PDB file of C-alpha atoms in Angstrom:
ATOM      1  CA  GLU A   5      96.016 129.701 201.844  1.00 54.00           C
ATOM      2  CA  ALA A   6      94.242 132.344 199.824  1.00 56.00           C
ATOM      3  CA  ASP A   7      96.639 134.607 197.967  1.00 90.00           C
ATOM      4  CA  ILE A   8      95.638 137.847 196.334  1.00 95.00           C
ATOM      5  CA  TYR A   9      98.191 140.499 195.629  1.00 95.00           C
ATOM      6  CA  GLN A  10      98.007 144.190 194.923  1.00 97.00           C
ATOM      7  CA  THR A  11     100.785 146.473 193.750  1.00 96.00           C
ATOM      8  CA  PRO A  12     101.824 149.066 194.491  1.00 97.00           C
ATOM      9  CA  ARG A  13     100.743 149.333 198.128  1.00 95.00           C
ATOM     10  CA  TYR A  14     101.213 153.101 198.124  1.00 96.00           C
ATOM     11  CA  LEU A  15     101.349 155.513 195.192  1.00 97.00           C
ATOM     12  CA  VAL A  16     101.723 159.286 195.087  1.00 97.00           C
ATOM     13  CA  ILE A  17     101.438 160.846 191.639  1.00 96.00           C
ATOM     14  CA  GLY A  18     100.717 164.150 189.969  1.00 96.00           C
ATOM     15  CA  THR A  19      97.518 165.192 188.250  1.00 97.00           C
ATOM     16  CA  GLY A  20      97.122 164.001 184.663  1.00 96.00           C
ATOM     17  CA  LYS A  21      99.279 160.911 184.955  1.00 96.00           C
ATOM     18  CA  LYS A  22      98.131 157.540 183.673  1.00 96.00           C
ATOM     19  CA  ILE A  23      98.336 154.774 186.267  1.00 96.00           C
ATOM     20  CA  THR A  24      97.567 151.087 186.499  1.00 97.00           C
ATOM     21  CA  LEU A  25      96.841 149.344 189.777  1.00 97.00           C
ATOM     22  CA  GLU A  26      97.712 145.669 189.627  1.00 98.00           C
ATOM     23  CA  CYS A  27      95.727 142.827 191.163  1.00 98.00           C
ATOM     24  CA  SER A  28      96.545 139.136 190.885  1.00 97.00           C
ATOM     25  CA  GLN A  29      95.177 136.022 192.540  1.00 97.00           C
ATOM     26  CA  THR A  30      96.502 132.480 192.549  1.00 94.00           C
ATOM     27  CA  MET A  31      93.291 130.723 193.558  1.00 94.00           C
ATOM     28  CA  GLY A  32      91.753 130.319 190.107  1.00 94.00           C
ATOM     29  CA  HIS A  33      88.645 132.284 191.067  1.00 95.00           C
ATOM     30  CA  ASP A  34      86.447 133.435 188.193  1.00 94.00           C
ATOM     31  CA  LYS A  35      84.867 136.371 190.036  1.00 94.00           C
ATOM     32  CA  MET A  36      86.938 139.448 190.818  1.00 96.00           C
ATOM     33  CA  TYR A  37      86.053 142.905 192.115  1.00 95.00           C
ATOM     34  CA  TRP A  38      87.458 146.390 192.613  1.00 96.00           C
ATOM     35  CA  TYR A  39      86.266 148.531 195.507  1.00 95.00           C
ATOM     36  CA  GLN A  40      86.996 152.132 196.382  1.00 95.00           C
ATOM     37  CA  GLN A  41      87.106 152.771 200.107  1.00 93.00           C
ATOM     38  CA  ASP A  42      86.580 156.315 201.318  1.00 85.00           C
ATOM     39  CA  PRO A  43      88.037 157.769 204.532  1.00 78.00           C
ATOM     40  CA  GLY A  44      84.744 157.044 206.276  1.00 72.00           C
ATOM     41  CA  MET A  45      85.448 153.340 205.626  1.00 86.00           C
ATOM     42  CA  GLU A  46      82.471 152.609 203.373  1.00 88.00           C
ATOM     43  CA  LEU A  47      83.206 150.308 200.423  1.00 91.00           C
ATOM     44  CA  HIS A  48      81.975 151.225 196.956  1.00 91.00           C
ATOM     45  CA  LEU A  49      81.976 148.624 194.180  1.00 92.00           C
ATOM     46  CA  ILE A  50      83.427 150.208 191.031  1.00 93.00           C
ATOM     47  CA  HIS A  51      84.101 147.212 188.760  1.00 95.00           C
ATOM     48  CA  TYR A  52      83.600 143.472 188.690  1.00 94.00           C
ATOM     49  CA  SER A  53      84.285 140.520 186.438  1.00 96.00           C
ATOM     50  CA  TYR A  54      82.753 137.068 186.289  1.00 94.00           C
ATOM     51  CA  GLY A  55      85.512 135.616 184.140  1.00 95.00           C
ATOM     52  CA  VAL A  56      87.911 136.164 181.261  1.00 96.00           C
ATOM     53  CA  ASN A  57      86.730 138.884 178.867  1.00 95.00           C
ATOM     54  CA  SER A  58      83.867 139.796 181.207  1.00 95.00           C
ATOM     55  CA  THR A  59      83.874 143.215 182.899  1.00 95.00           C
ATOM     56  CA  GLU A  60      81.035 145.296 184.347  1.00 94.00           C
ATOM     57  CA  LYS A  61      80.706 148.646 186.053  1.00 92.00           C
ATOM     58  CA  GLY A  62      79.720 148.621 189.681  1.00 89.00           C
ATOM     59  CA  ASP A  63      77.411 150.751 191.769  1.00 82.00           C
ATOM     60  CA  LEU A  64      79.720 153.776 191.994  1.00 83.00           C
ATOM     61  CA  SER A  65      80.509 155.649 188.831  1.00 77.00           C
ATOM     62  CA  SER A  66      84.227 155.645 188.214  1.00 80.00           C
ATOM     63  CA  GLU A  67      86.483 157.116 185.558  1.00 89.00           C
ATOM     64  CA  SER A  68      88.680 154.042 185.737  1.00 93.00           C
ATOM     65  CA  THR A  69      88.659 151.058 183.387  1.00 95.00           C
ATOM     66  CA  VAL A  70      89.495 147.400 183.918  1.00 97.00           C
ATOM     67  CA  SER A  71      90.456 144.417 181.806  1.00 96.00           C
ATOM     68  CA  ARG A  72      90.344 140.663 182.345  1.00 97.00           C
ATOM     69  CA  ILE A  73      92.500 138.906 179.786  1.00 97.00           C
ATOM     70  CA  ARG A  74      93.660 136.204 182.175  1.00 97.00           C
ATOM     71  CA  THR A  75      91.795 134.587 185.048  1.00 96.00           C
ATOM     72  CA  GLU A  76      94.420 135.539 187.608  1.00 97.00           C
ATOM     73  CA  HIS A  77      94.908 139.174 186.615  1.00 97.00           C
ATOM     74  CA  PHE A  78      92.464 142.111 186.964  1.00 98.00           C
ATOM     75  CA  PRO A  79      94.236 145.463 186.549  1.00 98.00           C
ATOM     76  CA  LEU A  80      92.558 148.842 187.021  1.00 97.00           C
ATOM     77  CA  THR A  81      93.636 151.840 184.931  1.00 96.00           C
ATOM     78  CA  LEU A  82      93.153 155.566 185.365  1.00 94.00           C
ATOM     79  CA  GLU A  83      93.928 157.358 182.094  1.00 93.00           C
ATOM     80  CA  SER A  84      94.307 160.779 183.718  1.00 94.00           C
ATOM     81  CA  ALA A  85      94.502 160.876 187.488  1.00 95.00           C
ATOM     82  CA  ARG A  86      92.872 163.735 189.424  1.00 95.00           C
ATOM     83  CA  PRO A  87      92.911 164.681 193.122  1.00 95.00           C
ATOM     84  CA  SER A  88      89.334 163.357 193.406  1.00 92.00           C
ATOM     85  CA  HIS A  89      90.764 159.868 192.698  1.00 94.00           C
ATOM     86  CA  THR A  90      92.685 159.952 195.975  1.00 95.00           C
ATOM     87  CA  SER A  91      91.437 156.928 197.891  1.00 94.00           C
ATOM     88  CA  GLN A  92      92.118 153.373 198.994  1.00 95.00           C
ATOM     89  CA  TYR A  93      91.495 150.755 196.271  1.00 96.00           C
ATOM     90  CA  LEU A  94      90.760 147.162 197.289  1.00 95.00           C
ATOM     91  CA  CYS A  95      90.749 144.183 194.960  1.00 96.00           C
ATOM     92  CA  ALA A  96      88.925 140.963 195.800  1.00 95.00           C
ATOM     93  CA  SER A  97      88.151 137.591 194.303  1.00 95.00           C
ATOM     94  CA  SER A  98      85.377 135.272 195.379  1.00 92.00           C
ATOM     95  CA  VAL A  99      84.072 131.738 195.339  1.00 89.00           C
ATOM     96  CA  TYR A 100      80.683 130.681 196.717  1.00 84.00           C
ATOM     97  CA  ASN A 101      80.093 134.348 197.668  1.00 82.00           C
ATOM     98  CA  GLU A 102      83.042 134.379 200.088  1.00 88.00           C
ATOM     99  CA  GLN A 103      85.339 137.239 199.210  1.00 91.00           C
ATOM    100  CA  PHE A 104      89.123 137.258 199.538  1.00 93.00           C
ATOM    101  CA  PHE A 105      90.687 140.696 199.669  1.00 94.00           C
ATOM    102  CA  GLY A 106      94.089 142.004 198.735  1.00 95.00           C
ATOM    103  CA  PRO A 107      95.938 144.402 201.054  1.00 94.00           C
ATOM    104  CA  GLY A 108      94.860 147.452 199.073  1.00 94.00           C
ATOM    105  CA  THR A 109      96.557 150.306 197.210  1.00 96.00           C
ATOM    106  CA  ARG A 110      96.492 153.732 198.801  1.00 95.00           C
ATOM    107  CA  LEU A 111      96.530 156.278 195.982  1.00 96.00           C
ATOM    108  CA  THR A 112      97.252 159.978 196.474  1.00 96.00           C
ATOM    109  CA  VAL A 113      96.943 162.337 193.522  1.00 96.00           C
ATOM    110  CA  LEU A 114      98.511 165.744 194.038  1.00 96.00           C
TER     111      LEU A 114
ATOM    112  CA  GLY B  25      66.798 144.277 196.590  1.00 76.00           C
ATOM    113  CA  ASN B  26      69.512 143.497 199.094  1.00 84.00           C
ATOM    114  CA  SER B  27      70.642 145.886 201.793  1.00 89.00           C
ATOM    115  CA  VAL B  28      72.607 145.889 205.053  1.00 93.00           C
ATOM    116  CA  THR B  29      72.268 148.275 207.974  1.00 95.00           C
ATOM    117  CA  GLN B  30      75.024 148.379 210.581  1.00 95.00           C
ATOM    118  CA  MET B  31      75.186 150.340 213.780  1.00 89.00           C
ATOM    119  CA  GLU B  32      77.288 153.458 213.526  1.00 88.00           C
ATOM    120  CA  GLY B  33      80.547 153.695 215.385  1.00 88.00           C
ATOM    121  CA  PRO B  34      82.891 154.148 216.827  1.00 95.00           C
ATOM    122  CA  VAL B  35      82.186 151.610 219.516  1.00 96.00           C
ATOM    123  CA  THR B  36      84.531 152.270 222.414  1.00 97.00           C
ATOM    124  CA  LEU B  37      85.030 149.562 225.042  1.00 98.00           C
ATOM    125  CA  SER B  38      87.424 148.644 227.800  1.00 97.00           C
ATOM    126  CA  GLU B  39      89.325 145.380 227.585  1.00 97.00           C
ATOM    127  CA  GLU B  40      87.256 142.338 228.667  1.00 97.00           C
ATOM    128  CA  ALA B  41      83.947 144.102 228.013  1.00 98.00           C
ATOM    129  CA  PHE B  42      81.098 142.441 226.107  1.00 98.00           C
ATOM    130  CA  LEU B  43      80.723 143.445 222.471  1.00 98.00           C
ATOM    131  CA  THR B  44      77.647 143.643 220.278  1.00 97.00           C
ATOM    132  CA  ILE B  45      77.657 145.170 216.807  1.00 97.00           C
ATOM    133  CA  ASN B  46      74.202 145.181 215.261  1.00 97.00           C
ATOM    134  CA  CYS B  47      73.525 144.214 211.661  1.00 97.00           C
ATOM    135  CA  THR B  48      70.145 143.894 209.992  1.00 96.00           C
ATOM    136  CA  TYR B  49      69.483 143.013 206.384  1.00 94.00           C
ATOM    137  CA  THR B  50      66.903 142.880 203.650  1.00 91.00           C
ATOM    138  CA  ALA B  51      67.219 140.399 200.841  1.00 86.00           C
ATOM    139  CA  THR B  52      65.450 138.664 198.039  1.00 81.00           C
ATOM    140  CA  GLY B  53      66.075 134.973 197.845  1.00 77.00           C
ATOM    141  CA  TYR B  54      68.133 133.120 200.432  1.00 80.00           C
ATOM    142  CA  PRO B  55      71.214 135.167 201.270  1.00 89.00           C
ATOM    143  CA  SER B  56      74.362 134.118 203.001  1.00 92.00           C
ATOM    144  CA  LEU B  57      75.602 136.475 205.695  1.00 95.00           C
ATOM    145  CA  PHE B  58      79.182 137.354 206.528  1.00 96.00           C
ATOM    146  CA  TRP B  59      81.232 139.424 208.945  1.00 97.00           C
ATOM    147  CA  TYR B  60      84.569 140.795 207.727  1.00 96.00           C
ATOM    148  CA  VAL B  61      87.240 142.570 209.773  1.00 96.00           C
ATOM    149  CA  GLN B  62      89.713 145.187 208.564  1.00 95.00           C
ATOM    150  CA  TYR B  63      92.797 145.921 210.651  1.00 93.00           C
ATOM    151  CA  PRO B  64      94.659 149.212 210.089  1.00 88.00           C
ATOM    152  CA  GLY B  65      96.492 149.336 206.786  1.00 85.00           C
ATOM    153  CA  GLU B  66      95.143 146.016 205.554  1.00 87.00           C
ATOM    154  CA  GLY B  67      92.416 144.607 203.362  1.00 90.00           C
ATOM    155  CA  LEU B  68      89.315 142.886 204.695  1.00 92.00           C
ATOM    156  CA  GLN B  69      89.485 139.369 206.146  1.00 94.00           C
ATOM    157  CA  LEU B  70      86.613 136.961 206.580  1.00 95.00           C
ATOM    158  CA  LEU B  71      85.745 136.687 210.279  1.00 97.00           C
ATOM    159  CA  LEU B  72      82.735 134.358 210.164  1.00 97.00           C
ATOM    160  CA  LYS B  73      79.775 133.391 208.034  1.00 96.00           C
ATOM    161  CA  ALA B  74      76.363 131.716 208.068  1.00 96.00           C
ATOM    162  CA  THR B  75      74.649 130.322 205.014  1.00 93.00           C
ATOM    163  CA  LYS B  76      71.126 129.593 206.233  1.00 92.00           C
ATOM    164  CA  ALA B  77      68.633 130.567 208.917  1.00 93.00           C
ATOM    165  CA  ASP B  78      69.547 129.623 212.504  1.00 95.00           C
ATOM    166  CA  ASP B  79      73.167 128.911 211.560  1.00 96.00           C
ATOM    167  CA  LYS B  80      75.726 130.295 213.993  1.00 97.00           C
ATOM    168  CA  GLY B  81      79.080 131.418 212.671  1.00 97.00           C
ATOM    169  CA  SER B  82      81.988 131.613 215.081  1.00 97.00           C
ATOM    170  CA  ASN B  83      85.689 132.396 214.993  1.00 97.00           C
ATOM    171  CA  LYS B  84      88.300 133.811 217.399  1.00 96.00           C
ATOM    172  CA  GLY B  85      85.679 134.160 220.146  1.00 97.00           C
ATOM    173  CA  PHE B  86      83.280 136.091 217.903  1.00 98.00           C
ATOM    174  CA  GLU B  87      79.805 134.728 217.170  1.00 98.00           C
ATOM    175  CA  ALA B  88      76.815 135.706 215.042  1.00 98.00           C
ATOM    176  CA  THR B  89      73.504 133.900 214.519  1.00 98.00           C
ATOM    177  CA  TYR B  90      71.523 134.154 211.287  1.00 96.00           C
ATOM    178  CA  ARG B  91      68.034 135.105 212.508  1.00 95.00           C
ATOM    179  CA  LYS B  92      65.495 135.135 209.714  1.00 92.00           C
ATOM    180  CA  GLU B  93      62.578 136.201 211.942  1.00 93.00           C
ATOM    181  CA  THR B  94      64.334 139.445 212.904  1.00 95.00           C
ATOM    182  CA  THR B  95      66.468 139.682 209.713  1.00 94.00           C
ATOM    183  CA  SER B  96      69.526 140.151 211.879  1.00 96.00           C
ATOM    184  CA  PHE B  97      73.107 138.905 212.116  1.00 97.00           C
ATOM    185  CA  HIS B  98      74.514 140.676 215.162  1.00 98.00           C
ATOM    186  CA  LEU B  99      78.195 140.196 215.983  1.00 98.00           C
ATOM    187  CA  GLU B 100      79.054 139.373 219.600  1.00 98.00           C
ATOM    188  CA  LYS B 101      82.120 138.649 221.669  1.00 98.00           C
ATOM    189  CA  GLY B 102      82.125 137.927 225.370  1.00 97.00           C
ATOM    190  CA  SER B 103      85.446 139.572 226.248  1.00 97.00           C
ATOM    191  CA  VAL B 104      87.173 141.914 223.824  1.00 98.00           C
ATOM    192  CA  GLN B 105      90.903 142.502 223.661  1.00 97.00           C
ATOM    193  CA  VAL B 106      92.918 145.525 222.555  1.00 97.00           C
ATOM    194  CA  SER B 107      93.932 143.510 219.481  1.00 96.00           C
ATOM    195  CA  ASP B 108      90.268 143.388 218.403  1.00 97.00           C
ATOM    196  CA  SER B 109      90.400 147.103 217.578  1.00 97.00           C
ATOM    197  CA  ALA B 110      89.485 147.235 213.897  1.00 96.00           C
ATOM    198  CA  VAL B 111      86.648 148.016 211.514  1.00 96.00           C
ATOM    199  CA  TYR B 112      83.932 145.371 211.159  1.00 97.00           C
ATOM    200  CA  PHE B 113      81.756 144.968 208.055  1.00 96.00           C
ATOM    201  CA  CYS B 114      78.549 142.972 207.725  1.00 96.00           C
ATOM    202  CA  MET B 115      77.854 141.555 204.268  1.00 94.00           C
ATOM    203  CA  ASN B 116      74.775 140.097 202.626  1.00 91.00           C
ATOM    204  CA  THR B 117      74.557 138.073 199.425  1.00 86.00           C
ATOM    205  CA  GLY B 118      71.445 137.269 197.480  1.00 69.00           C
ATOM    206  CA  PHE B 119      70.959 136.422 193.816  1.00 63.00           C
ATOM    207  CA  GLN B 120      74.690 136.990 193.286  1.00 62.00           C
ATOM    208  CA  LYS B 121      74.618 140.597 194.502  1.00 71.00           C
ATOM    209  CA  LEU B 122      77.032 141.341 197.327  1.00 82.00           C
ATOM    210  CA  VAL B 123      76.165 144.199 199.683  1.00 88.00           C
ATOM    211  CA  PHE B 124      78.435 145.500 202.445  1.00 92.00           C
ATOM    212  CA  GLY B 125      77.394 147.547 205.434  1.00 93.00           C
ATOM    213  CA  THR B 126      79.079 150.885 206.061  1.00 93.00           C
ATOM    214  CA  GLY B 127      81.467 149.450 208.645  1.00 95.00           C
ATOM    215  CA  THR B 128      81.672 149.871 212.428  1.00 96.00           C
ATOM    216  CA  ARG B 129      84.920 150.927 214.044  1.00 96.00           C
ATOM    217  CA  LEU B 130      85.730 149.215 217.344  1.00 97.00           C
ATOM    218  CA  LEU B 131      88.209 150.797 219.733  1.00 97.00           C
ATOM    219  CA  VAL B 132      89.293 148.743 222.747  1.00 97.00           C
ATOM    220  CA  SER B 133      91.344 150.408 225.472  1.00 97.00           C
ATOM    221  CA  PRO B 134      93.492 148.598 228.062  1.00 96.00           C
TER     222      PRO B 134
END
């Protein structure tokens, strides 16, 4: 069974705080992705990685950063959260183009 | 480049009605095509896939046929249930670039 985990599931924080959204997978997949999902449901790719020490920006400009020090771990960091960062964040890993998604983190910045 | 066009929702049906959600694509190369489903409060799950022309993907009563001549991958189900209420995403891959459609919300009433 595919296992990909995201924590926290829900986060409410104040403006200016630094936060890290965690994503881990136990499948040994090299490719991992972060998506931002707006209230209208559309998915926007914000970061991806094809392996350890590889990170790239996606199609949607984002003020977040990512790191990939270990295959199983792909955290996303916001240095200074703003209300415009309020959204649902989905992490995924893939093999042979099939994507496996985590449950998502719903972030609210006040 | 790759693109996906999905019909806009919401699609509202009564239980046991026939479902079609249209998806057309453009792609360079030989893409694989996928349908994902997102239930409320969850991440996306793979529903079905097709990797080459004329392939039919099927799962849980849903079907979609990869039609190269019409560049389509329409999702169908003969008799929907209330539990099928969710958001459905079509996805296209080609030359390693993954492209999601904007999502179609399905609402099934008893």
